[in-house]
mmCIF file of C-alpha atoms in Angstrom:
data_model
loop_
_atom_site.group_PDB
_atom_site.id
_atom_site.type_symbol
_atom_site.label_atom_id
_atom_site.label_comp_id
_atom_site.label_asym_id
_atom_site.label_seq_id
_atom_site.Cartn_x
_atom_site.Cartn_y
_atom_site.Cartn_z
ATOM 1 C CA MET A 1 28.713 15.876 3.070
ATOM 2 C CA ASP A 2 28.015 11.754 4.082
ATOM 3 C CA ALA A 3 26.506 9.980 7.236
ATOM 4 C CA ALA A 4 29.566 9.784 8.559
ATOM 5 C CA ASP A 5 29.691 13.564 9.433
ATOM 6 C CA HIS A 6 27.059 13.517 11.563
ATOM 7 C CA ALA A 7 27.927 10.279 13.475
ATOM 8 C CA ALA A 8 28.668 9.715 16.862
ATOM 9 C CA PRO A 9 32.142 8.319 18.362
ATOM 10 C CA GLY A 10 32.429 4.665 17.828
ATOM 11 C CA TYR A 11 30.929 4.695 13.949
ATOM 12 C CA ASN A 12 33.485 2.878 11.666
ATOM 13 C CA ASN A 13 33.834 1.635 8.401
ATOM 14 C CA GLY A 14 31.235 -1.866 9.853
ATOM 15 C CA ASN A 15 28.801 1.218 10.231
ATOM 16 C CA ARG A 16 29.986 2.851 6.671
ATOM 17 C CA ALA A 17 29.295 -0.648 5.094
ATOM 18 C CA PHE A 18 26.075 -1.453 6.673
ATOM 19 C CA ILE A 19 24.129 2.019 5.547
ATOM 20 C CA GLN A 20 25.538 1.170 1.942
ATOM 21 C CA SER A 21 23.871 -2.077 1.714
ATOM 22 C CA PHE A 22 20.957 -1.130 3.836
ATOM 23 C CA MET A 23 20.484 2.258 0.769
ATOM 24 C CA ALA A 24 21.029 -0.471 -1.609
ATOM 25 C CA ARG A 25 18.564 -2.965 -1.123
ATOM 26 C CA GLY A 26 15.382 -0.346 0.484
ATOM 27 C CA THR A 27 14.393 -2.774 3.376
ATOM 28 C CA LEU A 28 15.821 -4.788 5.464
ATOM 29 C CA THR A 29 14.707 -7.876 7.699
ATOM 30 C CA LEU A 30 16.549 -10.040 10.634
ATOM 31 C CA ARG A 31 16.854 -13.161 7.767
ATOM 32 C CA GLU A 32 18.262 -10.308 5.288
ATOM 33 C CA ALA A 33 20.347 -8.843 7.909
ATOM 34 C CA LYS A 34 22.240 -11.486 9.438
ATOM 35 C CA PRO A 35 24.943 -12.526 6.181
ATOM 36 C CA ILE A 36 25.525 -8.787 6.256
ATOM 37 C CA LEU A 37 26.087 -8.220 9.398
ATOM 38 C CA ALA A 38 28.372 -11.588 9.592
ATOM 39 C CA ALA A 39 30.292 -10.651 7.193
ATOM 40 C CA ILE A 40 30.838 -7.128 8.817
ATOM 41 C CA PHE A 41 31.973 -8.890 12.335
ATOM 42 C CA SER A 42 34.202 -11.434 10.523
ATOM 43 C CA VAL A 43 36.177 -8.947 9.305
ATOM 44 C CA GLU A 44 36.240 -6.687 12.261
ATOM 45 C CA SER A 45 37.002 -9.881 14.239
ATOM 46 C CA ASP A 46 39.464 -11.488 11.652
ATOM 47 C CA SER A 47 37.381 -14.508 12.838
ATOM 48 C CA LEU A 48 34.795 -16.486 10.798
ATOM 49 C CA VAL A 49 31.074 -15.238 12.299
ATOM 50 C CA GLU A 50 28.596 -17.185 10.852
ATOM 51 C CA PRO A 51 24.892 -15.954 10.269
ATOM 52 C CA ALA A 52 23.290 -17.900 12.882
ATOM 53 C CA ASP A 53 25.498 -16.222 15.700
ATOM 54 C CA VAL A 54 23.996 -12.982 14.467
ATOM 55 C CA THR A 55 20.872 -12.037 16.826
ATOM 56 C CA GLN A 56 18.281 -9.155 16.216
ATOM 57 C CA GLU A 57 20.077 -6.869 19.236
ATOM 58 C CA ASP A 58 22.698 -6.666 16.717
ATOM 59 C CA LEU A 59 21.195 -5.714 13.741
ATOM 60 C CA GLU A 60 18.526 -3.209 16.087
ATOM 61 C CA SER A 61 22.217 -1.598 17.595
ATOM 62 C CA TYR A 62 23.344 -0.847 14.023
ATOM 63 C CA ILE A 63 20.167 0.325 13.191
ATOM 64 C CA SER A 64 20.200 2.853 16.108
ATOM 65 C CA ALA A 65 23.561 4.139 14.272
ATOM 66 C CA ALA A 66 22.764 4.391 11.043
ATOM 67 C CA ALA A 67 19.763 6.418 11.685
ATOM 68 C CA ASP A 68 21.468 8.857 14.135
ATOM 69 C CA ALA A 69 23.440 9.247 11.369
ATOM 70 C CA VAL A 70 21.645 10.272 8.310
ATOM 71 C CA SER A 71 18.876 12.007 10.139
ATOM 72 C CA PRO A 72 20.400 15.097 9.880
ATOM 73 C CA LEU A 73 20.368 14.274 5.780
ATOM 74 C CA ASP A 74 16.757 14.208 5.565
ATOM 75 C CA TYR A 75 16.746 10.239 6.100
ATOM 76 C CA ASP A 76 14.887 7.792 8.589
ATOM 77 C CA ILE A 77 14.438 4.197 9.137
ATOM 78 C CA ARG A 78 11.115 3.095 10.247
ATOM 79 C CA THR A 79 9.723 -0.406 10.886
ATOM 80 C CA THR A 80 6.547 -2.141 10.829
ATOM 81 C CA GLN A 81 5.156 -5.585 10.640
ATOM 82 C CA HIS A 82 4.597 -7.746 7.329
ATOM 83 C CA GLN A 83 0.757 -7.863 6.988
ATOM 84 C CA VAL A 84 1.141 -11.546 5.885
ATOM 85 C CA THR A 85 4.204 -12.862 7.411
ATOM 86 C CA LYS A 86 5.010 -10.702 10.209
ATOM 87 C CA GLU A 87 8.030 -10.745 9.677
ATOM 88 C CA ARG A 88 9.666 -7.345 11.399
ATOM 89 C CA VAL A 89 10.782 -5.045 8.370
ATOM 90 C CA TRP A 90 13.142 -1.750 8.573
ATOM 91 C CA ALA A 91 13.011 0.531 5.731
ATOM 92 C CA PHE A 92 15.315 3.251 4.569
ATOM 93 C CA VAL A 93 12.785 6.372 3.853
ATOM 94 C CA ASN A 94 13.056 9.647 2.331
ATOM 95 C CA SER A 95 11.735 11.946 5.767
ATOM 96 C CA ILE A 96 11.040 15.049 3.739
ATOM 97 C CA SER A 97 10.141 15.368 -0.040
ATOM 98 C CA ASP A 98 6.946 14.010 -1.590
ATOM 99 C CA PRO A 99 7.588 10.604 -2.425
ATOM 100 C CA LEU A 100 6.663 10.972 -6.340
ATOM 101 C CA THR A 101 8.371 13.831 -6.667
ATOM 102 C CA GLN A 102 11.445 11.363 -5.413
ATOM 103 C CA MET A 103 9.859 8.986 -8.422
ATOM 104 C CA ALA A 104 10.073 11.606 -10.847
ATOM 105 C CA THR A 105 13.790 11.672 -10.685
ATOM 106 C CA ILE A 106 14.234 8.252 -11.903
ATOM 107 C CA ARG A 107 10.727 8.079 -13.619
ATOM 108 C CA THR A 108 9.383 9.439 -17.048
ATOM 109 C CA THR A 109 6.876 12.073 -16.455
ATOM 110 C CA GLU A 110 4.434 9.099 -18.209
ATOM 111 C CA GLU A 111 5.252 6.946 -15.908
ATOM 112 C CA THR A 112 5.178 9.059 -13.009
ATOM 113 C CA PHE A 113 1.716 9.837 -13.889
ATOM 114 C CA TYR A 114 0.687 5.889 -14.007
ATOM 115 C CA ILE A 115 1.850 5.336 -10.903
ATOM 116 C CA LYS A 116 -0.267 7.982 -9.541
ATOM 117 C CA ARG A 117 -3.391 6.938 -11.895
ATOM 118 C CA PHE A 118 -2.589 3.024 -10.238
ATOM 119 C CA LEU A 119 -2.402 4.239 -6.782
ATOM 120 C CA ASP A 120 -5.641 6.279 -7.434
ATOM 121 C CA ALA A 121 -7.432 3.056 -8.610
ATOM 122 C CA MET A 122 -6.128 1.142 -5.903
ATOM 123 C CA PHE A 123 -7.396 3.423 -3.050
ATOM 124 C CA ILE A 124 -10.447 5.002 -4.672
ATOM 125 C CA THR A 125 -11.806 3.421 -7.492
ATOM 126 C CA TYR A 126 -11.686 -0.345 -6.502
ATOM 127 C CA ASN A 127 -11.693 0.548 -2.844
ATOM 128 C CA THR A 128 -15.387 1.517 -1.799
ATOM 129 C CA ARG A 129 -17.116 1.258 1.434
ATOM 130 C CA ARG A 130 -18.712 -2.410 0.260
ATOM 131 C CA ARG A 131 -15.794 -3.657 -0.679
ATOM 132 C CA GLU A 132 -12.273 -2.506 0.267
ATOM 133 C CA VAL A 133 -9.976 -4.200 -1.857
ATOM 134 C CA MET A 134 -7.189 -2.101 -1.348
ATOM 135 C CA ALA A 135 -5.702 -3.842 -4.151
ATOM 136 C CA ILE A 136 -5.947 -3.984 -8.239
ATOM 137 C CA ASN A 137 -5.109 -7.491 -10.702
ATOM 138 C CA SER A 138 -3.072 -7.224 -13.122
ATOM 139 C CA MET A 139 -5.650 -6.783 -15.964
ATOM 140 C CA GLN A 140 -6.989 -3.625 -14.391
ATOM 141 C CA ALA A 141 -3.454 -2.227 -13.797
ATOM 142 C CA LEU A 142 -3.591 -2.365 -17.727
ATOM 143 C CA GLU A 143 -6.622 -0.917 -18.842
ATOM 144 C CA ALA A 144 -6.663 2.493 -20.947
ATOM 145 C CA LYS A 145 -8.450 4.313 -18.239
ATOM 146 C CA ILE A 146 -5.277 3.837 -15.961
ATOM 147 C CA ARG A 147 -2.164 4.443 -18.874
ATOM 148 C CA LYS A 148 -3.984 7.170 -20.271
ATOM 149 C CA ALA A 149 -5.159 9.991 -18.688
ATOM 150 C CA GLY A 150 -8.602 11.264 -19.893
ATOM 151 C CA LYS A 151 -8.704 13.992 -22.553
ATOM 152 C CA GLU A 152 -9.518 16.513 -19.211
ATOM 153 C CA THR A 153 -7.314 15.776 -17.057
ATOM 154 C CA ALA A 154 -4.148 15.858 -19.854
ATOM 155 C CA ALA A 155 -5.290 18.998 -20.636
ATOM 156 C CA GLU A 156 -5.219 20.451 -17.325
ATOM 157 C CA GLU A 157 -1.637 18.772 -17.119
ATOM 158 C CA GLY A 158 -0.842 20.162 -20.223
ATOM 159 C CA THR A 159 -1.704 23.574 -19.006
ATOM 160 C CA GLN A 160 0.833 23.465 -15.822
ATOM 161 C CA SER A 161 3.485 21.142 -17.139
ATOM 162 C CA GLN A 162 5.860 21.339 -20.397
ATOM 163 C CA ALA A 163 5.312 17.583 -20.122
ATOM 164 C CA PRO A 164 1.708 16.924 -21.239
ATOM 165 C CA ASP A 165 0.924 13.016 -19.895
ATOM 166 C CA LYS A 166 0.696 10.841 -22.948
ATOM 167 C CA GLY A 167 0.508 7.781 -20.866
ATOM 168 C CA VAL A 168 2.108 4.356 -21.388
ATOM 169 C CA THR A 169 1.293 1.397 -23.345
ATOM 170 C CA ALA A 170 0.812 -1.699 -22.195
ATOM 171 C CA GLU A 171 3.691 -3.042 -22.473
ATOM 172 C CA GLN A 172 5.728 0.050 -21.095
ATOM 173 C CA ALA A 173 2.984 -0.333 -17.746
ATOM 174 C CA GLU A 174 3.961 -3.922 -17.709
ATOM 175 C CA THR A 175 7.827 -3.307 -17.797
ATOM 176 C CA LEU A 176 7.066 -0.556 -15.136
ATOM 177 C CA LEU A 177 5.392 -2.756 -12.863
ATOM 178 C CA LYS A 178 7.920 -5.452 -13.149
ATOM 179 C CA SER A 179 10.246 -2.657 -12.330
ATOM 180 C CA LEU A 180 8.363 -1.459 -9.294
ATOM 181 C CA ALA A 181 8.191 -5.292 -7.659
ATOM 182 C CA GLU A 182 11.481 -6.056 -8.542
ATOM 183 C CA GLU A 183 12.590 -2.959 -6.327
ATOM 184 C CA GLY A 184 10.158 -3.603 -3.356
ATOM 185 C CA TRP A 185 7.517 -1.291 -4.026
ATOM 186 C CA ILE A 186 4.697 -3.549 -4.548
ATOM 187 C CA SER A 187 4.084 -7.072 -4.696
ATOM 188 C CA ARG A 188 2.031 -9.279 -6.865
ATOM 189 C CA SER A 189 0.060 -12.237 -5.153
ATOM 190 C CA ARG A 190 -0.875 -15.646 -6.963
ATOM 191 C CA GLU A 191 -4.293 -14.622 -7.913
ATOM 192 C CA ASN A 192 -2.604 -11.568 -9.627
ATOM 193 C CA TYR A 193 -3.360 -8.751 -7.282
ATOM 194 C CA TYR A 194 -1.148 -5.728 -7.091
ATOM 195 C CA THR A 195 -0.348 -4.816 -3.363
ATOM 196 C CA LEU A 196 1.512 -2.508 -1.525
ATOM 197 C CA THR A 197 4.572 -3.792 0.207
ATOM 198 C CA PRO A 198 5.935 -2.714 3.937
ATOM 199 C CA ARG A 199 8.741 -0.436 1.635
ATOM 200 C CA ALA A 200 5.993 1.126 0.184
ATOM 201 C CA LEU A 201 3.690 1.506 3.295
ATOM 202 C CA LEU A 202 6.002 3.086 5.106
ATOM 203 C CA GLU A 203 7.674 5.737 2.147
ATOM 204 C CA LEU A 204 4.071 6.842 1.300
ATOM 205 C CA LYS A 205 1.804 6.647 5.199
ATOM 206 C CA SER A 206 1.912 10.361 5.135
ATOM 207 C CA TRP A 207 1.622 10.964 1.645
ATOM 208 C CA LEU A 208 -1.566 8.075 1.419
ATOM 209 C CA PHE A 209 -3.290 9.917 4.637
ATOM 210 C CA ALA A 210 -3.358 13.438 3.014
ATOM 211 C CA THR A 211 -4.266 12.446 -0.438
ATOM 212 C CA TYR A 212 -6.880 9.873 -0.163
ATOM 213 C CA ASN A 213 -8.472 11.235 3.205
ATOM 214 C CA ASP A 214 -10.779 13.965 3.765
ATOM 215 C CA ASP A 215 -9.810 16.296 6.693
ATOM 216 C CA GLU A 216 -13.224 15.514 8.453
ATOM 217 C CA ILE A 217 -13.120 12.613 10.405
ATOM 218 C CA GLU A 218 -16.628 12.492 11.343
ATOM 219 C CA GLU A 219 -20.020 12.012 9.516
ATOM 220 C CA PRO A 220 -23.864 12.320 10.532
ATOM 221 C CA VAL A 221 -25.429 8.860 11.388
ATOM 222 C CA ASP A 222 -28.091 9.602 9.755
ATOM 223 C CA PRO A 223 -27.287 11.487 6.251
ATOM 224 C CA ASN A 224 -31.022 12.857 6.205
ATOM 225 C CA GLU A 225 -29.927 14.964 9.727
ATOM 226 C CA PRO A 226 -26.664 16.806 9.509
ATOM 227 C CA ASP A 227 -26.982 18.223 12.795
ATOM 228 C CA GLY A 228 -27.555 14.993 14.454
ATOM 229 C CA PRO A 229 -25.481 12.594 16.380
ATOM 230 C CA LYS A 230 -21.856 11.794 14.683
ATOM 231 C CA ARG A 231 -20.261 8.938 13.863
ATOM 232 C CA GLU A 232 -16.608 7.860 12.428
ATOM 233 C CA LYS A 233 -16.701 8.601 9.050
ATOM 234 C CA TRP A 234 -15.190 5.724 6.516
ATOM 235 C CA GLN A 235 -12.515 7.081 4.917
ATOM 236 C CA PRO A 236 -10.186 4.968 1.916
ATOM 237 C CA ILE A 237 -7.282 4.881 3.774
ATOM 238 C CA LYS A 238 -7.894 2.697 7.266
ATOM 239 C CA GLN A 239 -5.384 1.619 10.546
ATOM 240 C CA CYS A 240 -5.572 -1.462 12.068
ATOM 241 C CA LYS A 241 -7.258 -0.682 15.743
ATOM 242 C CA ALA A 242 -4.714 -3.132 17.496
ATOM 243 C CA CYS A 243 -1.448 -1.684 16.184
ATOM 244 C CA ARG A 244 -2.763 1.570 14.528
ATOM 245 C CA GLU A 245 -0.599 0.876 11.409
ATOM 246 C CA ILE A 246 -2.117 1.352 7.807
ATOM 247 C CA ILE A 247 -4.562 -2.043 6.573
ATOM 248 C CA THR A 248 -4.796 -3.276 3.441
ATOM 249 C CA ILE A 249 -4.505 -7.074 4.361
ATOM 250 C CA GLY A 250 -7.045 -8.385 7.357
ATOM 251 C CA GLN A 251 -10.577 -8.623 8.399
ATOM 252 C CA ARG A 252 -12.979 -5.580 8.976
ATOM 253 C CA CYS A 253 -16.158 -5.515 11.075
ATOM 254 C CA ALA A 254 -19.375 -6.780 9.168
ATOM 255 C CA ASP A 255 -21.152 -3.767 9.919
ATOM 256 C CA LEU A 256 -20.668 -1.513 6.825
ATOM 257 C CA ALA A 257 -20.603 1.986 8.824
ATOM 258 C CA CYS A 258 -18.406 0.668 11.300
ATOM 259 C CA THR A 259 -14.945 1.571 10.762
ATOM 260 C CA VAL A 260 -12.766 -0.894 13.122
ATOM 261 C CA ARG A 261 -10.274 -2.912 11.328
ATOM 262 C CA LEU A 262 -7.779 -5.954 12.339
ATOM 263 C CA HIS A 263 -4.615 -7.348 10.641
ATOM 264 C CA ASP A 264 -4.837 -10.935 10.434
ATOM 265 C CA ILE A 265 -1.470 -11.182 12.384
ATOM 266 C CA CYS A 266 -2.948 -8.924 15.234
ATOM 267 C CA GLU A 267 -6.194 -10.749 15.854
ATOM 268 C CA ALA A 268 -5.370 -13.435 17.926
ATOM 269 C CA GLY A 269 -3.768 -10.990 20.601
ATOM 270 C CA PHE A 270 -6.045 -8.511 20.299
ATOM 271 C CA TRP A 271 -9.023 -10.657 21.272
ATOM 272 C CA ALA A 272 -6.603 -12.291 23.664
ATOM 273 C CA SER A 273 -6.557 -8.685 25.451
ATOM 274 C CA ARG A 274 -10.335 -8.962 25.472
ATOM 275 C CA LYS A 275 -10.487 -12.051 27.340
ATOM 276 C CA GLY A 276 -11.945 -13.921 23.932
ATOM 277 C CA VAL A 277 -14.827 -12.170 23.540
ATOM 278 C CA LYS A 278 -15.392 -11.333 19.585
ATOM 279 C CA LYS A 279 -17.391 -8.579 19.162
ATOM 280 C CA CYS A 280 -16.382 -5.354 17.689
ATOM 281 C CA PRO A 281 -15.262 -2.987 20.178
ATOM 282 C CA GLU A 282 -16.950 0.268 18.513
ATOM 283 C CA CYS A 283 -20.638 -1.510 17.630
ATOM 284 C CA SER A 284 -20.117 -4.497 19.443
ATOM 285 C CA THR A 285 -21.571 -6.669 16.220
ATOM 286 C CA ALA A 286 -20.257 -9.997 16.319
ATOM 287 C CA TRP A 287 -16.606 -10.322 14.792
ATOM 288 C CA ASP A 288 -17.101 -13.741 12.301
ATOM 289 C CA GLY A 289 -13.760 -12.592 10.495
ATOM 290 C CA LYS A 290 -15.494 -13.544 7.242
ATOM 291 C CA HIS A 291 -15.594 -10.326 6.478
ATOM 292 C CA TYR A 292 -12.304 -8.830 4.353
ATOM 293 C CA VAL A 293 -9.987 -6.008 3.817
ATOM 294 C CA GLY A 294 -7.403 -6.700 0.618
ATOM 295 C CA GLN A 295 -7.812 -9.109 -2.446
ATOM 296 C CA LYS A 296 -10.086 -11.711 -0.746
ATOM 297 C CA ALA A 297 -12.951 -9.037 -0.687
ATOM 298 C CA VAL A 298 -13.062 -10.116 -3.730
ATOM 299 C CA THR A 299 -11.888 -13.388 -4.366
ATOM 300 C CA THR A 300 -14.102 -15.171 -1.222
ATOM 301 C CA THR A 301 -17.145 -13.686 -3.397
ATOM 302 C CA GLU A 302 -19.805 -15.909 -5.285
ATOM 303 C CA GLU A 303 -19.257 -13.745 -8.183
ATOM 304 C CA TYR A 304 -15.185 -14.418 -8.525
ATOM 305 C CA LEU A 305 -15.542 -18.552 -7.629
ATOM 306 C CA LYS A 306 -18.095 -18.614 -10.091
ATOM 307 C CA GLY A 307 -15.599 -17.094 -12.744
ATOM 308 C CA LYS A 308 -12.993 -19.543 -11.743
ATOM 309 C CA ARG A 309 -15.251 -22.405 -12.094
ATOM 310 C CA ARG A 310 -16.513 -21.236 -16.001
ATOM 311 C CA SER A 311 -13.018 -19.979 -16.762
ATOM 312 C CA GLY A 312 -11.317 -22.659 -15.509
ATOM 313 C CA VAL A 313 -8.092 -20.426 -15.565
ATOM 314 C CA SER A 314 -8.371 -19.355 -11.863
ATOM 315 C CA LYS A 315 -4.397 -19.372 -10.977
ATOM 316 C CA LYS A 316 -3.293 -17.706 -14.164
ATOM 317 C CA ARG A 317 -5.760 -14.317 -13.991
ATOM 318 C CA PRO A 318 -8.438 -13.080 -11.760
ATOM 319 C CA ALA A 319 -12.136 -13.460 -13.381
ATOM 320 C CA GLU A 320 -13.472 -10.111 -14.904
ATOM 321 C CA PRO A 321 -15.845 -8.105 -12.759
ATOM 322 C CA SER A 322 -19.390 -8.599 -13.151
ATOM 323 C CA ASP A 323 -21.376 -5.980 -14.427
ATOM 324 C CA SER A 324 -23.062 -5.574 -11.048
ATOM 325 C CA GLU A 325 -19.679 -4.984 -9.298
ATOM 326 C CA GLU A 326 -18.740 -2.415 -12.013
ATOM 327 C CA GLU A 327 -22.187 -0.231 -11.268
ATOM 328 C CA GLU A 328 -21.720 -0.986 -7.398
ATOM 329 C CA VAL A 329 -17.945 0.631 -7.602
ATOM 330 C CA GLU A 330 -19.259 3.787 -9.835
ATOM 331 C CA ALA A 331 -21.903 4.489 -7.557
ATOM 332 C CA GLU A 332 -19.974 3.887 -4.146
ATOM 333 C CA THR A 333 -16.870 6.066 -5.742
ATOM 334 C CA SER A 334 -19.071 8.594 -7.404
ATOM 335 C CA THR A 335 -19.326 9.975 -3.886
ATOM 336 C CA MET A 336 -16.312 10.740 -3.017
ATOM 337 C CA GLY A 337 -15.913 13.560 -5.943
ATOM 338 C CA SER A 338 -15.538 15.943 -3.321
ATOM 339 C CA ARG A 339 -11.789 14.586 -1.859
ATOM 340 C CA ARG A 340 -9.050 16.779 -2.327
ATOM 341 C CA THR A 341 -7.544 14.353 -5.276
ATOM 342 C CA ARG A 342 -10.519 14.549 -7.199
ATOM 343 C CA THR A 343 -9.907 11.780 -9.601
ATOM 344 C CA ARG A 344 -11.542 11.277 -12.814
ATOM 345 C CA ARG A 345 -11.976 7.600 -13.458
ATOM 346 C CA ALA A 346 -14.235 7.657 -16.260
ATOM 347 C CA SER A 347 -12.169 7.362 -20.061
ATOM 348 C CA SER A 348 -14.132 8.394 -23.065
ATOM 349 C CA SER A 349 -14.624 5.820 -25.671
ATOM 350 C CA SER A 350 -12.510 7.163 -28.231
ATOM 351 C CA ASP A 351 -9.655 6.508 -25.850
ATOM 352 C CA SER A 352 -10.150 2.726 -25.402
ATOM 353 C CA GLU A 353 -10.642 2.669 -29.831
ATOM 354 C CA GLU A 354 -7.463 4.373 -30.036
ATOM 355 C CA ASP A 355 -5.641 1.945 -27.813
ATOM 356 C CA GLU A 356 -7.414 -1.102 -29.445
#
């Protein structure tokens, strides 16, 4: 059974060729789709059609037909805007099975466990109320505590599966990260920070909310008065106030207790709709645009800039976090033990010595 079995009348070989190309890529933008559709149109019309002649309406028509054809097969086509370029992105996603389960079909057990710890580090360990990084740098991605499971975690996994997590080497981790980037799941910035791509955010959206956010959405304004006034609770996975999509790159309210976030690409339109008054819509704090979500939450800090000046290799690798930053991360993440992921982030000294 294939998509053609569920296609509407008029569905032809051109539609089939489009779906095959789309599935092979995983994502499409108008820029990428133009030469594909131009080739299809050229064959169908028996005359040359230039990519420049392909319109967004043409692409949306083919995407609509493709979505109808693959829907009965538990696939979906979703769309979002790139958080930096604002380019519209369409992604071919599985609408039913767990993303990590899908990944396990093409990855080894150790690689799958590494990817989970990689995501835990991105959204729990290095993503705190004070510093919403939503990314990890290349050095952190190769740390032993991410490459290898802690002894307690490994023991638990060994009792639940016939294939316990033995971890990956630094070389294996680098190879896997390169593969994930080539497949369009993660991207690496010039400052060597890994973030999830639009494809990953579209595919993992439901899973990210279910895995890292609490069911309770409110918390007491005063922790000493649990029955007092409530406010929206800080959660690791956040949405842009303007577009309601997941935000991993953008701006935040200066009030650490406030949960309002804005994509950089949404900011201008949002303030224009509010007549240019740049105050947080929830707490009325002045919005200065200097409090960040994403790698800039680190790369604009004085500690990082001092590290750049000392190292002289800032373009090659990011500065090491200071001791105070590491203590801050440990203190803040320790309050998240109630989350359903119950991620263990502390690695034993013996693991580190063995790795060395």
